[in-house]
Short mmCIF file of C-alpha atoms and ligand atoms in Angstrom, two decimals:
data_model
loop_
_atom_site.label_atom_id
_atom_site.label_comp_id
_atom_site.label_asym_id
_atom_site.label_seq_id
_atom_site.Cartn_x
_atom_site.Cartn_y
_atom_site.Cartn_z
CA MET A 2 0.00 0.00 0.00
CA MET A 3 2.81 2.39 0.89
CA LEU A 4 4.68 1.70 -2.36
CA GLY A 5 1.47 2.00 -4.36
CA PHE A 6 0.73 5.31 -2.67
CA LEU A 7 4.25 6.70 -3.24
CA LEU A 8 4.36 5.67 -6.90
CA ALA A 9 0.86 6.97 -7.65
CA ARG A 10 1.79 10.22 -5.92
CA ALA A 11 4.81 10.44 -8.23
CA GLY A 12 2.64 9.99 -11.33
CA VAL A 13 3.12 6.27 -11.99
CA ALA A 14 -0.05 4.29 -12.84
CA VAL A 15 -0.39 1.62 -10.13
CA VAL A 16 -2.89 -1.19 -9.56
CA ILE A 17 -2.92 -2.61 -6.02
CA LEU A 18 -4.60 -5.97 -5.56
CA GLU A 19 -5.80 -7.13 -2.13
CA LYS A 20 -7.46 -10.49 -1.78
CA HIS A 21 -9.64 -9.57 1.21
CA PRO A 22 -12.67 -7.25 1.09
CA ASP A 23 -11.16 -5.08 3.86
CA PHE A 24 -8.01 -4.72 5.98
CA LEU A 25 -9.60 -5.91 9.20
CA ARG A 26 -7.06 -8.61 10.01
CA ASP A 27 -6.07 -8.22 13.65
CA PHE A 28 -2.87 -10.26 13.55
CA ARG A 29 -0.41 -7.99 11.79
CA GLY A 30 0.59 -5.86 14.73
CA ASP A 31 -0.13 -2.32 15.69
CA THR A 32 3.18 -0.61 16.07
CA VAL A 33 3.84 2.45 13.92
CA HIS A 34 7.41 3.31 14.84
CA PRO A 35 9.16 6.71 14.72
CA SER A 36 10.82 5.77 11.39
CA THR A 37 7.40 5.30 9.77
CA LEU A 38 6.05 8.44 11.46
CA GLU A 39 9.05 10.31 10.03
CA VAL A 40 8.05 9.13 6.56
CA MET A 41 4.51 10.38 7.21
CA TYR A 42 6.00 13.73 8.30
CA GLU A 43 8.01 13.94 5.08
CA LEU A 44 4.76 13.26 3.19
CA ASP A 45 3.07 16.06 5.14
CA LEU A 46 0.52 13.56 6.47
CA LEU A 47 1.71 13.20 10.04
CA ASP A 48 -0.78 15.46 11.81
CA GLU A 49 -3.69 13.90 9.95
CA LEU A 50 -2.47 10.39 10.76
CA LEU A 51 -2.05 11.23 14.43
CA ALA A 52 -5.60 12.59 14.51
CA LEU A 53 -6.68 8.93 14.28
CA PRO A 54 -7.11 7.11 17.59
CA HIS A 55 -3.77 5.82 18.82
CA ARG A 56 -1.72 5.47 21.99
CA LYS A 57 1.76 6.82 22.40
CA ILE A 58 4.50 4.71 23.92
CA ASP A 59 7.86 6.30 24.64
CA LYS A 60 9.19 3.81 27.16
CA LEU A 61 9.21 0.04 27.03
CA SER A 62 9.70 -2.25 29.96
CA ALA A 63 9.51 -5.97 30.60
CA GLN A 64 8.97 -8.14 33.63
CA ILE A 65 11.46 -11.00 33.58
CA GLY A 66 10.80 -13.37 36.45
CA GLY A 67 10.42 -11.21 39.54
CA GLU A 68 12.14 -8.15 38.08
CA GLN A 69 10.50 -5.24 36.28
CA LEU A 70 13.14 -3.72 33.98
CA PRO A 71 13.00 -0.57 31.84
CA MET A 72 14.34 -1.58 28.42
CA ALA A 73 14.07 1.28 25.95
CA ASP A 74 13.55 5.04 26.18
CA LEU A 75 12.49 6.64 22.91
CA SER A 76 12.15 10.16 24.29
CA HIS A 77 15.65 11.15 23.04
CA LEU A 78 15.30 9.99 19.44
CA PRO A 79 16.33 12.45 16.72
CA ALA A 80 12.90 12.24 15.09
CA GLN A 81 9.67 14.22 14.81
CA CYS A 82 7.92 11.63 16.95
CA LYS A 83 9.81 10.30 19.91
CA PHE A 84 7.26 7.55 20.49
CA ILE A 85 5.65 4.47 18.96
CA ALA A 86 2.06 5.09 17.86
CA MET A 87 -0.04 2.05 18.72
CA MET A 88 -2.54 2.08 15.90
CA PRO A 89 -4.30 -0.94 14.39
CA GLN A 90 -2.75 -1.72 11.02
CA TRP A 91 -6.16 -1.54 9.31
CA ASP A 92 -6.50 2.14 10.31
CA PHE A 93 -3.05 2.85 8.90
CA LEU A 94 -3.81 1.01 5.64
CA ASN A 95 -7.22 2.66 5.23
CA PHE A 96 -5.55 6.02 5.80
CA LEU A 97 -2.98 5.37 3.06
CA ALA A 98 -5.69 4.05 0.73
CA ALA A 99 -7.83 7.16 1.27
CA HIS A 100 -4.87 9.40 0.44
CA GLY A 101 -3.89 7.23 -2.53
CA ARG A 102 -7.37 7.73 -4.02
CA ARG A 103 -6.59 11.44 -4.37
CA TYR A 104 -4.44 10.45 -7.36
CA LYS A 105 -6.04 9.15 -10.54
CA THR A 106 -2.95 6.98 -11.03
CA PHE A 107 -3.93 4.96 -7.90
CA ASP A 108 -6.21 1.97 -8.54
CA LEU A 109 -6.90 -0.19 -5.46
CA ARG A 110 -8.94 -3.33 -6.11
CA MET A 111 -10.21 -5.32 -3.16
CA ARG A 112 -11.22 -9.02 -3.38
CA ALA A 113 -8.62 -9.53 -6.09
CA ASP A 114 -6.76 -12.71 -5.23
CA VAL A 115 -3.53 -13.08 -7.21
CA THR A 116 -3.15 -16.66 -8.38
CA ASP A 117 -0.33 -16.63 -10.91
CA LEU A 118 2.32 -14.58 -12.69
CA ILE A 119 2.55 -14.22 -16.45
CA GLU A 120 5.97 -14.86 -17.89
CA GLU A 121 7.29 -14.19 -21.38
CA GLY A 122 10.82 -15.05 -22.43
CA GLY A 123 12.08 -15.31 -18.84
CA ARG A 124 10.54 -11.96 -17.83
CA ILE A 125 7.49 -11.44 -15.58
CA VAL A 126 5.11 -9.27 -17.59
CA GLY A 127 1.92 -9.43 -15.54
CA LEU A 128 -0.33 -11.50 -13.31
CA ARG A 129 -3.61 -13.32 -13.01
CA ALA A 130 -6.10 -12.81 -10.21
CA LYS A 131 -9.54 -14.09 -9.21
CA THR A 132 -12.18 -11.50 -8.45
CA PRO A 133 -15.94 -11.74 -7.75
CA ASP A 134 -16.43 -10.52 -11.35
CA GLY A 135 -14.29 -13.28 -12.82
CA ASP A 136 -10.67 -13.75 -13.75
CA LEU A 137 -8.50 -10.67 -14.10
CA ILE A 138 -5.34 -10.40 -16.19
CA ILE A 139 -3.05 -7.42 -15.75
CA HIS A 140 0.03 -6.68 -17.83
CA ALA A 141 2.60 -4.43 -16.20
CA ASP A 142 6.13 -3.07 -16.62
CA LEU A 143 6.82 -4.32 -13.11
CA VAL A 144 5.02 -6.64 -10.66
CA ILE A 145 5.75 -6.12 -6.95
CA GLY A 146 5.22 -9.06 -4.60
CA ALA A 147 4.13 -7.44 -1.33
CA ASP A 148 1.83 -10.29 -0.35
CA GLY A 149 3.33 -11.17 3.00
CA ARG A 150 4.92 -14.20 4.62
CA HIS A 151 2.98 -16.76 2.60
CA SER A 152 3.58 -14.89 -0.65
CA ILE A 153 2.12 -16.64 -3.65
CA THR A 154 3.96 -14.32 -6.03
CA ARG A 155 7.40 -15.20 -4.70
CA SER A 156 6.73 -18.90 -5.02
CA LYS A 157 5.26 -18.49 -8.52
CA ALA A 158 8.37 -16.49 -9.45
CA GLY A 159 10.47 -19.41 -8.21
CA LEU A 160 12.48 -17.25 -5.80
CA VAL A 161 14.23 -19.23 -3.11
CA SER A 162 14.29 -18.25 0.56
CA GLU A 163 16.58 -19.11 3.41
CA ASN A 164 14.62 -20.18 6.47
CA PHE A 165 16.18 -19.19 9.81
CA GLY A 166 13.63 -20.96 12.00
CA ALA A 167 11.72 -19.72 15.02
CA PRO A 168 11.42 -21.49 18.36
CA MET A 169 7.95 -20.15 19.02
CA ASP A 170 4.41 -19.66 17.85
CA VAL A 171 1.93 -17.16 19.24
CA LEU A 172 -1.57 -17.59 20.67
CA TRP A 173 -3.45 -14.38 19.89
CA PHE A 174 -6.58 -13.31 21.79
CA ARG A 175 -8.40 -10.29 23.22
CA VAL A 176 -9.50 -9.44 26.74
CA THR A 177 -11.40 -6.31 27.79
CA ARG A 178 -9.23 -3.42 28.99
CA ARG A 179 -10.28 -1.14 31.85
CA ASP A 180 -8.97 2.37 32.48
CA SER A 181 -7.71 1.25 35.88
CA ASP A 182 -5.39 -1.35 34.23
CA PRO A 183 -1.64 -0.69 34.04
CA SER A 184 -1.15 1.69 31.10
CA ASP A 185 1.95 0.50 29.20
CA ALA A 186 2.12 -2.23 26.59
CA PHE A 187 4.31 -4.74 28.30
CA GLY A 188 5.92 -8.12 28.16
CA HIS A 189 6.05 -10.61 31.01
CA VAL A 190 8.44 -13.55 30.99
CA GLU A 191 8.16 -16.49 33.41
CA ALA A 192 9.42 -20.08 33.47
CA GLY A 193 8.07 -21.77 30.33
CA LYS A 194 5.82 -18.88 29.28
CA MET A 195 5.71 -15.34 27.91
CA LEU A 196 2.89 -12.87 27.51
CA VAL A 197 2.88 -9.60 25.56
CA MET A 198 -0.10 -7.27 25.85
CA LEU A 199 -0.88 -4.50 23.35
CA ASP A 200 -3.19 -1.73 24.52
CA ARG A 201 -5.92 -1.29 21.87
CA GLY A 202 -8.03 1.05 23.97
CA ALA A 203 -11.18 -0.97 24.66
CA TYR A 204 -9.31 -4.27 24.86
CA TRP A 205 -5.93 -5.86 25.35
CA GLN A 206 -4.58 -7.67 22.34
CA CYS A 207 -2.64 -10.48 23.97
CA ALA A 208 0.14 -12.59 22.51
CA TYR A 209 0.94 -15.70 24.53
CA VAL A 210 4.14 -17.29 23.30
CA ILE A 211 4.37 -21.10 23.12
CA PRO A 212 7.10 -23.44 21.82
CA LYS A 213 6.95 -23.97 18.03
CA GLY A 214 4.25 -26.52 17.19
CA GLY A 215 3.20 -26.63 20.86
CA ILE A 216 -0.51 -25.86 20.50
CA GLU A 217 -1.74 -29.43 21.07
CA PRO A 218 -0.17 -29.85 24.54
CA VAL A 219 -1.62 -26.45 25.53
CA LYS A 220 -5.08 -27.54 24.37
CA ALA A 221 -4.72 -30.93 26.04
CA ARG A 222 -4.20 -29.19 29.40
CA GLY A 223 -7.55 -27.48 28.85
CA LEU A 224 -8.89 -23.95 28.58
CA ASP A 225 -9.04 -23.49 32.35
CA ALA A 226 -5.32 -24.18 32.66
CA PHE A 227 -4.66 -21.74 29.82
CA ARG A 228 -6.77 -19.03 31.47
CA GLY A 229 -4.93 -19.72 34.74
CA ALA A 230 -1.53 -19.30 33.07
CA ILE A 231 -2.61 -15.89 31.74
CA VAL A 232 -3.89 -14.72 35.11
CA ASP A 233 -0.65 -15.89 36.78
CA MET A 234 1.19 -13.47 34.51
CA SER A 235 -1.34 -10.61 34.65
CA PRO A 236 -3.47 -11.00 37.81
CA PHE A 237 -5.60 -7.93 36.95
CA LEU A 238 -7.23 -9.97 34.15
CA ALA A 239 -8.73 -12.45 36.64
CA ASP A 240 -12.21 -10.88 36.57
CA ARG A 241 -12.50 -11.07 32.75
CA ILE A 242 -10.39 -13.96 31.55
CA GLY A 243 -13.70 -15.87 31.32
CA GLU A 244 -14.25 -13.89 28.10
CA LEU A 245 -12.16 -16.67 26.53
CA LYS A 246 -15.10 -19.06 26.21
CA SER A 247 -13.63 -21.60 23.81
CA TRP A 248 -10.52 -22.26 21.76
CA ASP A 249 -12.28 -20.40 18.91
CA ASP A 250 -11.42 -17.20 20.81
CA VAL A 251 -7.71 -18.04 20.61
CA LYS A 252 -5.92 -17.90 17.24
CA LEU A 253 -2.67 -19.65 16.50
CA LEU A 254 -0.15 -17.45 14.66
CA SER A 255 2.82 -19.25 13.26
CA VAL A 256 6.10 -17.32 13.53
CA SER A 257 8.72 -17.61 10.82
CA VAL A 258 11.90 -15.78 9.94
CA ASP A 259 13.23 -16.08 6.42
CA ARG A 260 14.83 -14.05 3.65
CA LEU A 261 14.96 -14.45 -0.10
CA LYS A 262 18.38 -15.22 -1.52
CA LYS A 263 17.48 -12.97 -4.44
CA TRP A 264 14.57 -10.53 -4.16
CA TRP A 265 13.88 -10.03 -7.86
CA ARG A 266 13.67 -11.41 -11.37
CA PRO A 267 13.36 -9.39 -14.54
CA GLY A 268 9.96 -7.66 -14.26
CA PHE A 269 9.37 -8.69 -10.64
CA LEU A 270 10.46 -7.58 -7.16
CA CYS A 271 9.52 -8.72 -3.65
CA ILE A 272 9.41 -6.34 -0.67
CA GLY A 273 8.24 -6.55 2.95
CA ASP A 274 7.52 -9.95 4.47
CA ALA A 275 7.37 -11.48 0.99
CA ALA A 276 11.11 -10.79 0.73
CA HIS A 277 11.91 -11.30 4.42
CA ALA A 278 9.40 -12.65 6.96
CA MET A 279 10.05 -10.91 10.27
CA SER A 280 9.69 -12.31 13.76
CA PRO A 281 7.24 -10.32 15.92
CA ILE A 282 10.15 -9.48 18.29
CA GLY A 283 10.44 -5.72 18.61
CA GLY A 284 7.32 -5.17 16.50
CA VAL A 285 9.45 -3.93 13.61
CA GLY A 286 8.00 -5.86 10.65
CA ILE A 287 5.50 -3.23 9.48
CA ASN A 288 8.16 -0.56 9.71
CA LEU A 289 10.73 -2.51 7.72
CA ALA A 290 8.10 -3.17 5.05
CA VAL A 291 7.41 0.59 4.90
CA GLN A 292 11.15 1.31 4.64
CA ASP A 293 11.41 -1.17 1.74
CA ALA A 294 8.53 0.64 0.07
CA VAL A 295 10.20 4.06 0.43
CA ALA A 296 13.53 2.73 -0.91
CA ALA A 297 11.77 1.00 -3.81
CA ALA A 298 9.77 4.13 -4.72
CA ASN A 299 12.90 6.29 -4.61
CA GLN A 300 14.64 3.97 -7.04
CA LEU A 301 11.69 3.15 -9.30
CA ALA A 302 9.50 6.23 -9.71
CA GLU A 303 11.54 7.85 -12.46
CA PRO A 304 12.33 4.72 -14.53
CA LEU A 305 8.73 3.53 -14.22
CA ARG A 306 7.45 6.88 -15.43
CA SER A 307 9.79 6.83 -18.40
CA GLY A 308 9.31 3.10 -19.11
CA THR A 309 12.99 2.31 -18.57
CA VAL A 310 12.95 0.19 -15.42
CA SER A 311 15.90 -2.21 -15.53
CA ASP A 312 17.30 -5.19 -13.68
CA GLY A 313 19.89 -2.79 -12.28
CA ASP A 314 17.09 -0.84 -10.52
CA LEU A 315 15.76 -4.02 -8.90
CA ARG A 316 19.25 -5.13 -7.91
CA ALA A 317 19.92 -1.71 -6.36
CA ILE A 318 16.81 -1.99 -4.16
CA GLU A 319 17.80 -5.44 -2.93
CA ARG A 320 21.34 -4.18 -2.21
CA ARG A 321 20.11 -1.15 -0.32
CA ARG A 322 17.63 -3.04 1.85
CA THR A 323 19.53 -6.26 2.53
CA PHE A 324 21.81 -4.82 5.21
CA PRO A 325 19.06 -3.28 7.42
CA VAL A 326 16.96 -6.44 7.08
CA ARG A 327 19.84 -8.84 7.76
CA PHE A 328 20.97 -6.81 10.77
CA THR A 329 17.45 -6.70 12.25
CA GLN A 330 16.80 -10.39 11.66
CA ARG A 331 20.12 -11.25 13.28
CA LEU A 332 19.09 -9.33 16.39
CA GLN A 333 15.71 -11.05 16.41
CA LEU A 334 17.32 -14.47 16.02
CA THR A 335 19.73 -13.73 18.89
CA ILE A 336 16.83 -12.84 21.17
CA GLN A 337 14.85 -15.87 19.95
CA ASN A 338 17.72 -18.25 20.59
CA GLN A 339 19.33 -16.71 23.68
CA LEU A 340 16.21 -15.74 25.58
CA ILE A 341 12.95 -17.07 24.20
CA SER A 342 13.86 -20.69 23.48
CA ARG A 343 15.61 -20.95 26.87
CA VAL A 344 12.63 -19.50 28.71
CA LEU A 345 10.13 -21.70 26.90
CA THR A 346 11.99 -24.90 27.74
CA SER A 347 12.94 -23.97 31.30
CA GLN A 348 11.18 -24.92 34.54
CA GLN A 349 13.10 -22.29 36.49
CA ARG A 350 12.06 -18.71 37.02
CA PRO A 351 14.08 -16.72 34.46
CA LYS A 352 16.68 -14.14 35.40
CA PRO A 353 17.31 -11.17 33.11
CA PRO A 354 20.41 -11.55 30.90
CA LEU A 355 23.30 -9.19 31.72
CA LEU A 356 22.51 -6.87 28.81
CA PHE A 357 18.95 -6.40 30.05
CA ARG A 358 20.21 -5.73 33.58
CA LEU A 359 22.55 -3.06 32.28
CA THR A 360 19.83 -1.28 30.28
CA GLY A 361 17.61 -1.56 33.35
CA ARG A 362 20.25 0.08 35.49
CA PHE A 363 21.72 2.80 33.24
CA ALA A 364 19.21 5.14 31.63
CA ILE A 365 21.63 6.21 28.91
CA LEU A 366 21.94 2.63 27.65
CA ARG A 367 18.18 2.52 27.05
CA ARG A 368 18.73 4.91 24.15
CA VAL A 369 20.48 2.17 22.16
CA PRO A 370 17.55 -0.29 21.90
CA ALA A 371 15.28 2.74 21.45
CA ARG A 372 17.31 3.83 18.43
CA LEU A 373 17.36 0.33 16.92
CA LEU A 374 13.66 -0.21 17.53
CA GLY A 375 12.45 3.25 16.72
CA MET A 376 14.56 4.28 13.74
CA GLY A 377 16.05 0.98 12.59
CA VAL A 378 19.23 0.76 10.58
CA ARG A 379 19.76 3.24 7.76
CA PRO A 380 16.31 4.92 7.80
CA GLU A 381 14.90 5.82 4.37
CA HIS A 382 13.67 9.26 3.34
CA VAL A 383 11.01 10.14 0.79
CA ARG A 384 12.68 11.42 -2.38
CA THR A 385 9.76 11.01 -4.77
CA PRO A 386 7.75 14.01 -5.96
CA ASP A 387 4.06 14.76 -5.43
CA ILE A 388 2.59 15.31 -8.89
CA ALA A 389 -0.47 16.98 -7.41
CA ALA A 390 1.71 19.54 -5.64
CA ALA A 391 3.80 20.01 -8.79
CA ALA A 392 0.72 20.53 -11.01
C1 FAD B 17 2.21 -12.79 15.65
C2 FAD B 17 2.82 -11.63 14.92
C3 FAD B 17 2.76 -10.36 15.49
C4 FAD B 17 3.37 -9.28 14.86
N1 FAD B 17 3.33 -8.06 15.47
C5 FAD B 17 3.93 -7.01 14.86
C6 FAD B 17 3.88 -5.70 15.44
O1 FAD B 17 3.30 -5.47 16.52
N2 FAD B 17 4.47 -4.69 14.77
C7 FAD B 17 5.12 -4.86 13.58
O2 FAD B 17 5.65 -3.89 13.01
N3 FAD B 17 5.15 -6.08 13.00
C8 FAD B 17 4.57 -7.16 13.60
N4 FAD B 17 4.62 -8.38 13.01
C9 FAD B 17 5.23 -8.50 11.68
C10 FAD B 17 4.31 -7.83 10.65
O3 FAD B 17 3.00 -8.38 10.73
C11 FAD B 17 4.83 -8.00 9.23
O4 FAD B 17 6.24 -7.86 9.20
C12 FAD B 17 4.21 -6.94 8.30
O5 FAD B 17 2.80 -7.01 8.34
C13 FAD B 17 4.70 -7.15 6.86
O6 FAD B 17 3.98 -6.29 6.00
P1 FAD B 17 3.74 -6.71 4.49
O7 FAD B 17 2.95 -5.59 3.89
O8 FAD B 17 5.01 -7.12 3.86
O9 FAD B 17 2.84 -8.04 4.56
P2 FAD B 17 1.40 -8.25 5.17
O10 FAD B 17 1.11 -7.29 6.26
O11 FAD B 17 1.28 -9.70 5.47
O12 FAD B 17 0.44 -7.86 3.97
C14 FAD B 17 0.32 -8.68 2.82
C15 FAD B 17 -1.00 -8.34 2.17
O13 FAD B 17 -1.12 -9.07 0.96
C16 FAD B 17 -2.42 -9.64 0.87
N5 FAD B 17 -2.32 -10.85 0.07
C17 FAD B 17 -1.73 -12.01 0.41
N6 FAD B 17 -1.83 -12.90 -0.59
C18 FAD B 17 -2.50 -12.26 -1.59
C19 FAD B 17 -2.92 -12.66 -2.88
N7 FAD B 17 -2.68 -13.88 -3.35
N8 FAD B 17 -3.59 -11.77 -3.64
C20 FAD B 17 -3.86 -10.51 -3.18
N9 FAD B 17 -3.49 -10.09 -1.95
C21 FAD B 17 -2.81 -10.97 -1.17
C22 FAD B 17 -2.79 -9.93 2.32
O14 FAD B 17 -4.19 -10.05 2.48
C23 FAD B 17 -2.20 -8.70 3.02
O15 FAD B 17 -3.10 -7.63 3.05
C24 FAD B 17 4.03 -9.48 13.62
C25 FAD B 17 4.07 -10.74 13.04
C26 FAD B 17 3.49 -11.82 13.68
C27 FAD B 17 3.56 -13.18 13.06
#
């Protein structure tokens, strides 16, 4: 959506296909980080975006075993917004779509399920999709695969990914939030279990972390035991955990971390999770996808407008984005392997690793994770024009 918006804004005719009728999926995270807010500022859309309901988080803490530790302090970031805006992803996407529609070059089609790519002489020249009105064929100078972790386009293009594994899956559910509840989004780590709670105003979006493939043992212990495990971690939920009435209220989200060995083929480029599925650790996936979009638009707007897009352009985007993605995934894998897999297999109450103790103790150190989380590595800046403003 972000790339479609940026290209349409720069005068490139774009068709965006979304297989669902709306963006109301609740499992893609809510965190709009300072790097993304900076992009919105550069687009002159920040104030309007922040007029939408959201919560600001400028400090992150975690409870590891018996210790509550401050982890990151974003209030010193060199950015317009020194906070994470907790905003459901569907609000963010609808916002971008509404602004995209200001440009006649922006064509968003919902319920258009991409099923195949069209190839001619080794080059991708278009795609096929199913829509309620029948089959759709689109020919294009360039097809972008931005269809997420289970990307059909990347598999149809025959691109090969490296899978880095993940020791965990996530059980995703909601519980009513009350104004008297603790206010910060927070993580709680105990022997064999982890709980992260995202404040969505009227309710808590909860992520309960289990060992990879471990849903059946959790179910076998029963819903009461599951509710009890949640209340052990967050006792203030005791009076409403009964809202989980059956396993239908609990969704299993499978976590994966992978990266394409090559992100493109002539006529085709993957970005976002389609190029590199991100772990939920740090809540950075949306923001990296947005950064990919900005980098891709910067490189592609001009050649797409003049019909001269080349393999060199696609290669340049992969080169530019590989380092930030690889660096971030490496950090996520370190946390997965050093902390999460140990916690999930341990019977003993966890103790914070040394690094976490140090950030807990020295305020200045909390600026480092804040910078990595908030701004990421090598933040991108909008360099594409606004044809409406230029007209
Ligand atoms: C449990 C969990 C929690 C997470 N929490 C966070 C978080 O808090 N913050 C954060 O930043 N990141 C989080 N992430 C990561 C984040 O969800 C992704 O990194 C991010 O959504 C990637 O964006 P994307 O646009 O590349 O892909 P997606 O958000 O997956 O979007 C892909 C889009 O393509 C559409 N699509 C798919 N197939 C087709 C098709 N065949 N035809 C047409 N359309 C299609 C989909 O419907 C979807 O709208 C989390 C991930 C997991 C697994």
